[in-house]
Short mmCIF file of C-alpha atoms in Angstrom, two decimals:
data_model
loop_
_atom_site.label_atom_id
_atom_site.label_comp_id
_atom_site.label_asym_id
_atom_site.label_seq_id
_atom_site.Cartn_x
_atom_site.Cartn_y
_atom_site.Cartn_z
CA UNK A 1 -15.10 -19.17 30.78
CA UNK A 2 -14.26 -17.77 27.36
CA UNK A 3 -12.02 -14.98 28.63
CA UNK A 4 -9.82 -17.00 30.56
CA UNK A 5 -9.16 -18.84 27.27
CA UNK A 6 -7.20 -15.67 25.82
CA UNK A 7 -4.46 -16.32 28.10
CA UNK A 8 -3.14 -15.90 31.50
CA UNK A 9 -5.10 -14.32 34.20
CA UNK A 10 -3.84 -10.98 35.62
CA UNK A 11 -4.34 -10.85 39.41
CA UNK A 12 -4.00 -7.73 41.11
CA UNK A 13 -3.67 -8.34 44.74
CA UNK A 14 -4.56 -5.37 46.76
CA UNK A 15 -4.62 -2.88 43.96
CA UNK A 16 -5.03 0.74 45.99
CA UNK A 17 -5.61 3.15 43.22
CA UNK A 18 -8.45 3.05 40.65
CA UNK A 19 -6.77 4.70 37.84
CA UNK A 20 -4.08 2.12 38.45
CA UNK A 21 -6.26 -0.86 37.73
CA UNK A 22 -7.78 1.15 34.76
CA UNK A 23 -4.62 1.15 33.03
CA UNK A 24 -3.49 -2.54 33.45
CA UNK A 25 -7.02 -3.28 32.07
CA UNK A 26 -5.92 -0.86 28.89
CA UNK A 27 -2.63 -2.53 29.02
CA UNK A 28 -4.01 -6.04 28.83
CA UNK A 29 -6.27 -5.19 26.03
CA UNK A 30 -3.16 -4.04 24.24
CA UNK A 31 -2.04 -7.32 24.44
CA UNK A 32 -5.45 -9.31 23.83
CA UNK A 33 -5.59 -10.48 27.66
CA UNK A 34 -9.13 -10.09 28.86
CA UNK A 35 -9.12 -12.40 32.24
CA UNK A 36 -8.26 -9.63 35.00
CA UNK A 37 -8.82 -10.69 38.56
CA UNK A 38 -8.65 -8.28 42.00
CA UNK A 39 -7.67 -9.39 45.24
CA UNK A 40 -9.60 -6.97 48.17
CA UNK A 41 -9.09 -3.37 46.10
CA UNK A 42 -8.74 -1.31 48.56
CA UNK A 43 -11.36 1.38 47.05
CA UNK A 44 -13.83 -1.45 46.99
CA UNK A 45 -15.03 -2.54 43.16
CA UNK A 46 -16.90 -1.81 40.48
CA UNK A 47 -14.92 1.25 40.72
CA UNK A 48 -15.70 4.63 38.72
CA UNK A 49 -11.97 5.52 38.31
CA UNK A 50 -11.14 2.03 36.37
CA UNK A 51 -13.80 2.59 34.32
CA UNK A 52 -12.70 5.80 32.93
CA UNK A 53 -9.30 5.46 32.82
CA UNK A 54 -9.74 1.67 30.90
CA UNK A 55 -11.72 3.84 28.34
CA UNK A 56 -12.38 1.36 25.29
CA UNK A 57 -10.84 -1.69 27.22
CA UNK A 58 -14.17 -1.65 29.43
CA UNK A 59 -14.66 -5.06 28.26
CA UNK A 60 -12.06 -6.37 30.22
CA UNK A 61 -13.44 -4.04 33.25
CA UNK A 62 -17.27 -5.24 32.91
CA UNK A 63 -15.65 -9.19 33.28
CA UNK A 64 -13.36 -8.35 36.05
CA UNK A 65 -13.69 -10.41 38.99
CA UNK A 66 -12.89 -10.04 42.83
CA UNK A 67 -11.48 -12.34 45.46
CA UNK A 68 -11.18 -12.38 49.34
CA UNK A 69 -7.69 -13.70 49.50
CA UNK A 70 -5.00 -14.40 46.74
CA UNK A 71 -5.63 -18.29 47.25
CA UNK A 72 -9.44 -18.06 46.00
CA UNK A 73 -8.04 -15.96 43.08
CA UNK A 74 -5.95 -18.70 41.82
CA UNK A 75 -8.00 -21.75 43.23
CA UNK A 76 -8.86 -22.82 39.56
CA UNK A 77 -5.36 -21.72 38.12
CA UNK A 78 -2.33 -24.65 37.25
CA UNK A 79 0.75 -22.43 37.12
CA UNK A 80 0.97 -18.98 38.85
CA UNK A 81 3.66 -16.69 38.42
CA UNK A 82 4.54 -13.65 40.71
CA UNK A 83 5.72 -10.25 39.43
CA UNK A 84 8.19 -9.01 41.67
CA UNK A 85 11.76 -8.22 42.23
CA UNK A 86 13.98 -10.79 42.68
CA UNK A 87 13.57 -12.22 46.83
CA UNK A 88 16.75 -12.97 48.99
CA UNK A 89 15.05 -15.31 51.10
CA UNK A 90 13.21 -18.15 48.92
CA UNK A 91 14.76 -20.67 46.40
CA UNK A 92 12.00 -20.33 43.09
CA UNK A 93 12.72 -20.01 39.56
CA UNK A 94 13.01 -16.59 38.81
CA UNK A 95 12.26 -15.88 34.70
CA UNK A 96 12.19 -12.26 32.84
CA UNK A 97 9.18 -11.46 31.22
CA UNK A 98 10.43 -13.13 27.86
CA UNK A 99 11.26 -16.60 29.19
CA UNK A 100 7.94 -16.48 31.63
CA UNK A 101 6.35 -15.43 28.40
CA UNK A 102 7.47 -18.88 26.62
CA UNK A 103 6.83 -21.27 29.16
CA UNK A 104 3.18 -19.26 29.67
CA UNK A 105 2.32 -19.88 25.87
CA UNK A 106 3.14 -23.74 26.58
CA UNK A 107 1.30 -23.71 29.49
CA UNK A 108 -1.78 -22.19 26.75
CA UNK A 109 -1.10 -24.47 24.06
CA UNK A 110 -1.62 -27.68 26.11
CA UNK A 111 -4.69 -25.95 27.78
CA UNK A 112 -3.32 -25.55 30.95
CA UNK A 113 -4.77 -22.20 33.04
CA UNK A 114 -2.08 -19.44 33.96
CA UNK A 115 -1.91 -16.36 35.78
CA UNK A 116 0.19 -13.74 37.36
CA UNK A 117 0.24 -11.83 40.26
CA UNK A 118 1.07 -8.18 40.98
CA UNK A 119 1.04 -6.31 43.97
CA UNK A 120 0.21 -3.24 45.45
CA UNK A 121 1.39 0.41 44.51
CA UNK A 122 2.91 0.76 47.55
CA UNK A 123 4.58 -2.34 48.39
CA UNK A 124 4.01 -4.77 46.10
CA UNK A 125 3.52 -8.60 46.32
CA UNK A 126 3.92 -9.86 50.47
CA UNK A 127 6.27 -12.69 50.98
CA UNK A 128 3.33 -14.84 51.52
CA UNK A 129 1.40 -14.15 48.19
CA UNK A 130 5.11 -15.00 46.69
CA UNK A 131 5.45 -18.07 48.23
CA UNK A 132 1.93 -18.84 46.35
CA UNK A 133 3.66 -18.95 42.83
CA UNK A 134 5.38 -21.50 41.22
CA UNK A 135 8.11 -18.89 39.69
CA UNK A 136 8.74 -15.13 39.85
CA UNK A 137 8.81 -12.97 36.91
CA UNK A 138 11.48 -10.02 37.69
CA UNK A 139 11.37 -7.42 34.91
CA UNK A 140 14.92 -6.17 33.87
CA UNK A 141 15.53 -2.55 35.13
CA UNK A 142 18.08 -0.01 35.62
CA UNK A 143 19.38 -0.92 39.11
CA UNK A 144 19.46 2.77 39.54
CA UNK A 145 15.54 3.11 39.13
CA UNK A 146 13.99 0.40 39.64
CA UNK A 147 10.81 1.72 40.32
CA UNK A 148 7.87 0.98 38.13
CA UNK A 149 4.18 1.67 38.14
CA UNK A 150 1.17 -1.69 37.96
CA UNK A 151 0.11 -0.74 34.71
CA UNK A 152 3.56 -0.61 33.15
CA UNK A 153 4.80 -3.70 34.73
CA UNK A 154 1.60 -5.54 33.74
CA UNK A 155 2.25 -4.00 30.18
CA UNK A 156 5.47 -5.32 29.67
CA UNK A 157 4.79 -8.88 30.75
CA UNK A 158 1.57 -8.54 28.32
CA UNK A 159 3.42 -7.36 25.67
CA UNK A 160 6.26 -10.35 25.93
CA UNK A 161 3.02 -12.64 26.22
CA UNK A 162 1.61 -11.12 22.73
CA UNK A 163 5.44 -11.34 21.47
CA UNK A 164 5.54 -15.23 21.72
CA UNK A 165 3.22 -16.05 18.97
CA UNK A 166 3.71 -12.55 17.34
CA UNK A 167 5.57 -13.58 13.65
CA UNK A 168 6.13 -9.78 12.58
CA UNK A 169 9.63 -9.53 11.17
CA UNK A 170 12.51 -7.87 13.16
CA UNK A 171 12.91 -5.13 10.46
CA UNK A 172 11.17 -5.14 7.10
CA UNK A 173 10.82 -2.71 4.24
CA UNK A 174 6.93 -1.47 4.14
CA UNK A 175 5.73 -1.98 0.83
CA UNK A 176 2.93 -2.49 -1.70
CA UNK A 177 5.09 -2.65 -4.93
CA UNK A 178 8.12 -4.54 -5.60
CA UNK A 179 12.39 -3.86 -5.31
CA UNK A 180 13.21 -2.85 -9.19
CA UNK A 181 14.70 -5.28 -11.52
CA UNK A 182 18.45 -5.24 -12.68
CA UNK A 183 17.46 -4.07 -15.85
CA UNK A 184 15.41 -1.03 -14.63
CA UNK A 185 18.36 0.00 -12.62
CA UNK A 186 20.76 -0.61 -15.93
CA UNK A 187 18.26 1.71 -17.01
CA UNK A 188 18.59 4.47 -14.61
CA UNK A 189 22.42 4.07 -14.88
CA UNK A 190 22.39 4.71 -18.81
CA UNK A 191 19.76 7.17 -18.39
CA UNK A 192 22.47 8.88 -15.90
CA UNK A 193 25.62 8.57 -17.91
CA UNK A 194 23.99 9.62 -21.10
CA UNK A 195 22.37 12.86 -19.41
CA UNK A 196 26.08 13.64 -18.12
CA UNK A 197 27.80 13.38 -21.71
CA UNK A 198 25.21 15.55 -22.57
CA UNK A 199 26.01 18.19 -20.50
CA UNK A 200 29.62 17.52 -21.00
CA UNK A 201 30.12 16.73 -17.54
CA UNK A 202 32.79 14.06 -18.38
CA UNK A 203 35.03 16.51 -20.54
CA UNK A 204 37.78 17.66 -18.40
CA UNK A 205 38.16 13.64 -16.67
CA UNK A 206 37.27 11.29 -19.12
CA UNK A 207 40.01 8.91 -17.42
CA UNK A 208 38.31 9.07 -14.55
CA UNK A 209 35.02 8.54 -15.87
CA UNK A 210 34.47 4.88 -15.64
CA UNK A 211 35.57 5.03 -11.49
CA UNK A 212 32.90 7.62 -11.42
CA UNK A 213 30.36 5.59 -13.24
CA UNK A 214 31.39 2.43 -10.62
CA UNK A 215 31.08 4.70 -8.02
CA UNK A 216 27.65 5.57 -9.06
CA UNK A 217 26.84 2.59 -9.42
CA UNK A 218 27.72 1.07 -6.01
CA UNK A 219 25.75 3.74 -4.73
CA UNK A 220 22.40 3.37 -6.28
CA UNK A 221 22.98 -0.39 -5.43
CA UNK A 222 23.05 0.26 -2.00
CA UNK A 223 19.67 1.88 -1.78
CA UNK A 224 17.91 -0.73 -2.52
CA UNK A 225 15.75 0.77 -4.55
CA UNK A 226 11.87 0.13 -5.09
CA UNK A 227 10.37 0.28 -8.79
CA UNK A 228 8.54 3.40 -7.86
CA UNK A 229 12.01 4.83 -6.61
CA UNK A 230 13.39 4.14 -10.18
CA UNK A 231 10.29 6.15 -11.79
CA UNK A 232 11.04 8.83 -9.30
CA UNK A 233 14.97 9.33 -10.47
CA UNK A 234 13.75 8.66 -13.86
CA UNK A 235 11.60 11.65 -13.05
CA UNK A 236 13.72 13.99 -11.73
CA UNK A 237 16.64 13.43 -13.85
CA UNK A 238 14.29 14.47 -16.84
CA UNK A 239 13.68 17.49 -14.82
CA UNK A 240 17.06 18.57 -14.23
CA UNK A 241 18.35 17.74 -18.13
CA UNK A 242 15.73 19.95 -19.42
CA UNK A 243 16.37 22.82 -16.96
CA UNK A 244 20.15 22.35 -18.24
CA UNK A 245 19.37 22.52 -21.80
CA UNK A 246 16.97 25.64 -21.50
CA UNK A 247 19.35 27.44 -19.32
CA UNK A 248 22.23 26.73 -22.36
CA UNK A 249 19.46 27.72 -24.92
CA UNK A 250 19.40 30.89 -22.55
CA UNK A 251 23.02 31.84 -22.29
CA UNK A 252 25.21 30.50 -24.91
CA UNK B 1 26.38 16.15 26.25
CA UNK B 2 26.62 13.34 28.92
CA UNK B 3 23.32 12.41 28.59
CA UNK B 4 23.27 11.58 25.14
CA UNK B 5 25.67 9.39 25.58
CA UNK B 6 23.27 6.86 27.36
CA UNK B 7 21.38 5.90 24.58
CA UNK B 8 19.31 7.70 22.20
CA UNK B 9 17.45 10.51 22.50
CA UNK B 10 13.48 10.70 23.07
CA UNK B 11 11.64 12.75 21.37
CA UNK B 12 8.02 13.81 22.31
CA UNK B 13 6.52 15.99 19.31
CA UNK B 14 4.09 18.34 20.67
CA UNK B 15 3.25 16.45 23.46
CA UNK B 16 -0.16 17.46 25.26
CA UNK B 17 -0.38 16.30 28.90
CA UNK B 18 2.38 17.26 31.62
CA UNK B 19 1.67 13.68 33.03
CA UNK B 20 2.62 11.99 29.96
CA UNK B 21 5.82 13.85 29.45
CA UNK B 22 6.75 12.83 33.44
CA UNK B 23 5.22 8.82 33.14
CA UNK B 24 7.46 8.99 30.00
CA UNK B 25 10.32 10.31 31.93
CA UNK B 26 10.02 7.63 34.13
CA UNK B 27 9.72 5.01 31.52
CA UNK B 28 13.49 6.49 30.22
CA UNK B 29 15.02 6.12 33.81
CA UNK B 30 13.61 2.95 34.28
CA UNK B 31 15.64 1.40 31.26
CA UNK B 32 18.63 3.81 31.34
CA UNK B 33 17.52 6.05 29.31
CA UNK B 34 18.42 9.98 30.14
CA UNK B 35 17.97 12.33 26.86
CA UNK B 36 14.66 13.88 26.58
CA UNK B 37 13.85 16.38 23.66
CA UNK B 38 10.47 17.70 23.40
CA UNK B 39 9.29 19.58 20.54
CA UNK B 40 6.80 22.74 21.27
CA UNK B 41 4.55 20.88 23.96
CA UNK B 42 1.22 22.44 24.13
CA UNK B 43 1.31 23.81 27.82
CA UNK B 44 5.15 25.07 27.18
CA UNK B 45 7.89 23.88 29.85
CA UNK B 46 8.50 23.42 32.07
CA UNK B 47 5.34 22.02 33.31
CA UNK B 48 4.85 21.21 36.91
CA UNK B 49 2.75 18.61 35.96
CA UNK B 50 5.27 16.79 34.29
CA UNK B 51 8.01 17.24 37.19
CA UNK B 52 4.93 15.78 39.78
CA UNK B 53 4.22 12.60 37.52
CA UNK B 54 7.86 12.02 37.08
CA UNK B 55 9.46 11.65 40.77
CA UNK B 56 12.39 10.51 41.72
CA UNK B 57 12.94 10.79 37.40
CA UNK B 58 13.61 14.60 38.12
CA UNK B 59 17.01 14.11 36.93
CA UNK B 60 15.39 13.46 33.41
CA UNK B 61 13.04 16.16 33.51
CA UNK B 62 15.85 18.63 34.53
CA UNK B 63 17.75 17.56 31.32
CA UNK B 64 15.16 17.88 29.12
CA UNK B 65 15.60 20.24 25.97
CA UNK B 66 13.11 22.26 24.14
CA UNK B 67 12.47 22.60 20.71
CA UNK B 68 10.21 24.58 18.02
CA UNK B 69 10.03 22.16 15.61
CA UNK B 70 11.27 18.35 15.33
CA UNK B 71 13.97 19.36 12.81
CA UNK B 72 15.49 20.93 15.31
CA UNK B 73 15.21 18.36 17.60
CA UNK B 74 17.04 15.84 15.15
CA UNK B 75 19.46 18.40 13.59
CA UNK B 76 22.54 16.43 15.65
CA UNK B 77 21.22 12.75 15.01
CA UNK B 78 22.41 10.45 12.59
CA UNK B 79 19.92 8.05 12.54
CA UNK B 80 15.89 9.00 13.90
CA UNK B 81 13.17 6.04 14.25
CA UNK B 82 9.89 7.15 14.36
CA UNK B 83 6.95 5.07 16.70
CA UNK B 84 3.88 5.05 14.72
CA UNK B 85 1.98 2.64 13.23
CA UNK B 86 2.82 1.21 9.55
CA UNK B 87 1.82 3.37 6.80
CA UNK B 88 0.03 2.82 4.32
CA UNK B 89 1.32 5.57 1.95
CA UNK B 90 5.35 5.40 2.13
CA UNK B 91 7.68 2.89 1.65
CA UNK B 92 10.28 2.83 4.53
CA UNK B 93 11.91 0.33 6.87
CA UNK B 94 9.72 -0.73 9.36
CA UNK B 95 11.04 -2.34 12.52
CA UNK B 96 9.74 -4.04 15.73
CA UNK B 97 10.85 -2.43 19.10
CA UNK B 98 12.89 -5.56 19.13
CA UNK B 99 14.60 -5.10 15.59
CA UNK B 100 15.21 -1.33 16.04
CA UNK B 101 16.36 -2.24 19.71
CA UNK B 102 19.25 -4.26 17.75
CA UNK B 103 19.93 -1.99 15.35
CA UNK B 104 20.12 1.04 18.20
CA UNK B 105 22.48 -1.00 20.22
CA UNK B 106 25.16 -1.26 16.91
CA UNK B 107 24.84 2.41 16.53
CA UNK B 108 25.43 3.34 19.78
CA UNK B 109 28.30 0.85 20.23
CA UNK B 110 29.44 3.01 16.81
CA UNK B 111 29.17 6.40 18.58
CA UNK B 112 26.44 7.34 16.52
CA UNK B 113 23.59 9.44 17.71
CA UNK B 114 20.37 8.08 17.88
CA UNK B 115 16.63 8.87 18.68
CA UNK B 116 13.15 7.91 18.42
CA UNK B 117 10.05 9.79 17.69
CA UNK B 118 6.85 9.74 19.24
CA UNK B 119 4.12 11.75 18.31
CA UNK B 120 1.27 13.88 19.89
CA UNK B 121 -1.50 11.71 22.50
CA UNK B 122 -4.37 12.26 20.49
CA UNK B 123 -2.99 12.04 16.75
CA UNK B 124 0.58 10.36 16.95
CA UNK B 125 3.84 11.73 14.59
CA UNK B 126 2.09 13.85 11.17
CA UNK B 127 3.17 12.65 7.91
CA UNK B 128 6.03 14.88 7.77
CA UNK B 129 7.57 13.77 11.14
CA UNK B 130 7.67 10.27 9.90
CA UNK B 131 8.89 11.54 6.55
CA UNK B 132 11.94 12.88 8.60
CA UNK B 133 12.44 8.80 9.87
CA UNK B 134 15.00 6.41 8.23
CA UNK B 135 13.12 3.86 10.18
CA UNK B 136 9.27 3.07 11.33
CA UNK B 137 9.53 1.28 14.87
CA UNK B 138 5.55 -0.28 15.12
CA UNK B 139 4.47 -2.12 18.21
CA UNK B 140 2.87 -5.44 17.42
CA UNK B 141 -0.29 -4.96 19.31
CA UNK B 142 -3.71 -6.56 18.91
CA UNK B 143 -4.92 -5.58 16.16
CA UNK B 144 -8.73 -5.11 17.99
CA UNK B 145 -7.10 -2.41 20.71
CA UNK B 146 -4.30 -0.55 19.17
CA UNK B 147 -4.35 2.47 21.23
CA UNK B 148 -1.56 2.71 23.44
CA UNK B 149 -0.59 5.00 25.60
CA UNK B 150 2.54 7.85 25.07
CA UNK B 151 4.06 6.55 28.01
CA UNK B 152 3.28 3.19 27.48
CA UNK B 153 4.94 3.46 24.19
CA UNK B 154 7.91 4.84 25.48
CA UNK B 155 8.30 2.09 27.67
CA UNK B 156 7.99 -0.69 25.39
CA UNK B 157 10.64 0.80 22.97
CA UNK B 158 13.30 1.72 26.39
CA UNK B 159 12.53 -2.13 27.41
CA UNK B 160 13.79 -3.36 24.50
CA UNK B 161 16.57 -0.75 24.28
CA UNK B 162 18.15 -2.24 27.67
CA UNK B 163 17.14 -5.60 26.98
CA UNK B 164 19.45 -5.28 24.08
CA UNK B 165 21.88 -5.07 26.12
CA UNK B 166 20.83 -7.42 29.10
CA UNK B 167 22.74 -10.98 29.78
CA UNK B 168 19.58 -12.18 32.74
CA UNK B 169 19.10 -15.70 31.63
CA UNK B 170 15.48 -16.18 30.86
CA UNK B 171 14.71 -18.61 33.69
CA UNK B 172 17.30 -18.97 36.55
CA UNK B 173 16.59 -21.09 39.72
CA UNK B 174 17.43 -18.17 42.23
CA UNK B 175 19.96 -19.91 45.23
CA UNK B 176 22.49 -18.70 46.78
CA UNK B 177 23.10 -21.81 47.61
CA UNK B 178 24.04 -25.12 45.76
CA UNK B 179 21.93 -28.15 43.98
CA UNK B 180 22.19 -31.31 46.24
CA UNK B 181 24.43 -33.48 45.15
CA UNK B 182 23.70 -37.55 43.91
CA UNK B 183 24.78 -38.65 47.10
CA UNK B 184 22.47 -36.75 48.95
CA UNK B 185 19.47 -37.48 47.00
CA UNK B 186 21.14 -41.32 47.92
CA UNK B 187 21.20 -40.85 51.43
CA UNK B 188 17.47 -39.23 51.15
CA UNK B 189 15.96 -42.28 49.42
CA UNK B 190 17.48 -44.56 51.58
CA UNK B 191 16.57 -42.66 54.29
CA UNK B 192 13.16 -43.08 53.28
CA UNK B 193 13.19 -46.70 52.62
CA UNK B 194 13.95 -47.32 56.05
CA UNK B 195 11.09 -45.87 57.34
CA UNK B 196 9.03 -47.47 55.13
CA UNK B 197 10.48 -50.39 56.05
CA UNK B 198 10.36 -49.87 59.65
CA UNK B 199 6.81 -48.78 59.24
CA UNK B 200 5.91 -52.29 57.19
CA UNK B 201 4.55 -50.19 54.66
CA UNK B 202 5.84 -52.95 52.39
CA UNK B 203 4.61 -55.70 54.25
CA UNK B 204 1.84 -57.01 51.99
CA UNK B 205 3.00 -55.95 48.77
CA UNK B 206 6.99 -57.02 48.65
CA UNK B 207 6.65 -57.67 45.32
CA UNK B 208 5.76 -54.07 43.97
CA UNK B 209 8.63 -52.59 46.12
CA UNK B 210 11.60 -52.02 43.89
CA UNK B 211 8.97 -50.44 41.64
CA UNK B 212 7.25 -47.92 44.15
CA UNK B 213 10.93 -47.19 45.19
CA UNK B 214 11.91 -46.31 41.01
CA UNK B 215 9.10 -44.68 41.11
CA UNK B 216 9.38 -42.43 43.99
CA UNK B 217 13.03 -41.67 42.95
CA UNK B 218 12.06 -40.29 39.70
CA UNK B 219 9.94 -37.95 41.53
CA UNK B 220 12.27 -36.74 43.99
CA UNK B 221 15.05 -36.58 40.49
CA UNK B 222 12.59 -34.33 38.87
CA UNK B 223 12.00 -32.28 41.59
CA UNK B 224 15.69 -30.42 40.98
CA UNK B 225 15.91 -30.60 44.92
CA UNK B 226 18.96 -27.79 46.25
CA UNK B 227 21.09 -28.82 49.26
CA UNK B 228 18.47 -27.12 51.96
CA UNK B 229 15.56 -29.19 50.39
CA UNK B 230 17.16 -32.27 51.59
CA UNK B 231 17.88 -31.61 54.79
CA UNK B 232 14.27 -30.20 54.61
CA UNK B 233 13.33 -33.61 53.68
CA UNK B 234 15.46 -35.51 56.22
CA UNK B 235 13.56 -33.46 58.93
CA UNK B 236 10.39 -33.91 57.60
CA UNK B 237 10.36 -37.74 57.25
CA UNK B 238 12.42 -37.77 61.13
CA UNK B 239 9.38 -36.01 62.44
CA UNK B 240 6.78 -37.97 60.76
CA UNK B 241 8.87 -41.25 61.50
CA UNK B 242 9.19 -40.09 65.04
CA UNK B 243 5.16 -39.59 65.55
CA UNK B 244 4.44 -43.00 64.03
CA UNK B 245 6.47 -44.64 66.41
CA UNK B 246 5.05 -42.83 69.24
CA UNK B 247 1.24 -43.99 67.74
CA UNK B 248 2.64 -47.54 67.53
CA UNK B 249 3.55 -47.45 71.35
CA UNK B 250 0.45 -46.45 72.23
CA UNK B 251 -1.66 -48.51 70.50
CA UNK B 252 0.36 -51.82 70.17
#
């Protein structure tokens, strides 16, 4: 089926509360992962409270799926992870969402069906449904609260899915226009200087003037500044050198 | 204040729904994160709502400070990040909850104060609280369901604040015990040979043998078997050995 082609299946097994499997439908939409399977809900399915809590991600709701047992949810599937806290008592591969998130997107690219399980509110995944997967995806948490709801656990392996083929920079600078030129900002400074000999601001420390003028200099550097920023100073340095020169046509 | 000194600060901006404020409460514990601001939420505080949604996170909720207006809120910060989507009408840095993560974690290692802005459910931060931002932190989201929950938000951005500092290696084998060692796996194959042998498996095609046996030893290589797993194996093949012989008795 189409959706399954998105990415990896989300199976929750057991899922008790309504609102709960609303949200890791909303979740999954966040992420553009529309193949959302349930494993005996215990409030029986279609059920009203998913609907309204998925809100716009209804899609994902109207192609949900149910299953008897875990096994019949992930007959047709070729990798299966398990979302759950790390277990004392099996050898498996454990990943974090990141590196489950890389191997997943291989597992995509060569067309090979994935999906994860998540348990129950109240007790998540049984030893048994664990055993099922091929590797368990633990999510890094503060050992001192550990506890975290479906929705958001199902949102952060979506979101580390989405991340590994996302390309948007770490940090960039948002804009439209372009970083000023050299000579606009040789501009600015000269604009600057000349508006302080003006107002005879160098008079009393003309030794010290060209450290000044460095200093400046340095400064506006730093900022990086955008060819609209450059029309801005431009702007406001006219403003204050006229206010200066009508305030000395004023008083002297 | 203590709390502060656990990473930066979160900072709801007129939040609307009790629940939200305690799911994002919960979001903070869950990744370390202890100092939450809120700035005039609608139903005023504190809100029992908030206190039922966030649980055993009551040690958050108890810490949280009120403000009238988000300067306020920022007045001790040195550097604010606001979650919003990218706009279209300023030009400012604009990170990924990965990127700012990075750039958080250098701060804070600095002793600078931090926080991050979120803005109201229904309308996000206004122009003006984003104005107040040195940096734009955007979730990369699919771009055909981009509305994500307050909490949810939250979440995303604390994840990546304690994954900043997290050493879990991305995919671990989880043992507490030991890989077997080349001997083992020797003992194993020959083990198995035996049987075969015993069993005249090879019988009728003796020539194909030493290739079968290659074979069946690059499985077993690939299988990355642990110390148990072998003795696993030895019992498995003593039991199966042990039935055949038993068959052969009976029906030879």
């Amino acid at each position: 089926m189409t959706a399954a082609n998105m990415g990896p299946a989300i199976i929750l097994v057991e899922p008790q509360m309504g609102e709960n499997i609303g949200a890791a439908a909303r979740a999954m939409l966040n992420f553009g992962l529309t193949d959302l399977r349930l494993v005996a809900p215990r409030d029986g399915w279609p059920n009203e409270r998913a609907v309204a809590m998925a809100a716009s991600a209804d899609s994902v709701i109207e192609n949900t799926r149910v299953f008897s047992t875990t096994q019949e949810a992930i007959a047709d599937l070729q990798h299966v992870y398990a979302a759950t806290a790390r277990p004392r008592d099996m050898i498996k591969h454990v990943a974090t969402p990141k590196g489950a998130a890389t191997e997943l997107r291989s597992f995509f690219t060569a067309n090979e069906e994935c999906g994860i399980l998540f348990g129950k509110e109240s007790s998540g995944l049984s030893s048994d449904d664990v055993t099922l997967a091929d590797t368990i995806i633990t999510v890094p948490l503060n050992p001192d609260f550990t506890s975290i709801n479906l929705a958001q656990a199902v949102l952060i392996v979506g979101y580390e899915w989405f991340l590994s083929a996302d390309t948007t920079p770490e940090v960039v600078l948002r804009n439209e226009e372009r970083p000023a030129t050299k000579e606009e900002l040789g501009h600015l400074f000269a604009r600057i200087e000349r508006e302080l000999d003006a107002t005879g601001y160098f008079e009393n420390m003309m030794p010290r003037k060209p450290v000044i003028l460095k200093n400046m200099r340095n400064m506006f550097q730093r900022f990086g500044l955008m060819e609209s920023d450059i029309r801005a100073f431009q702007g406001i340095i006219k403003g204050i050198s006229m206010k200066k020169r009508d305030r000395s046509n004023n008083t002297d």
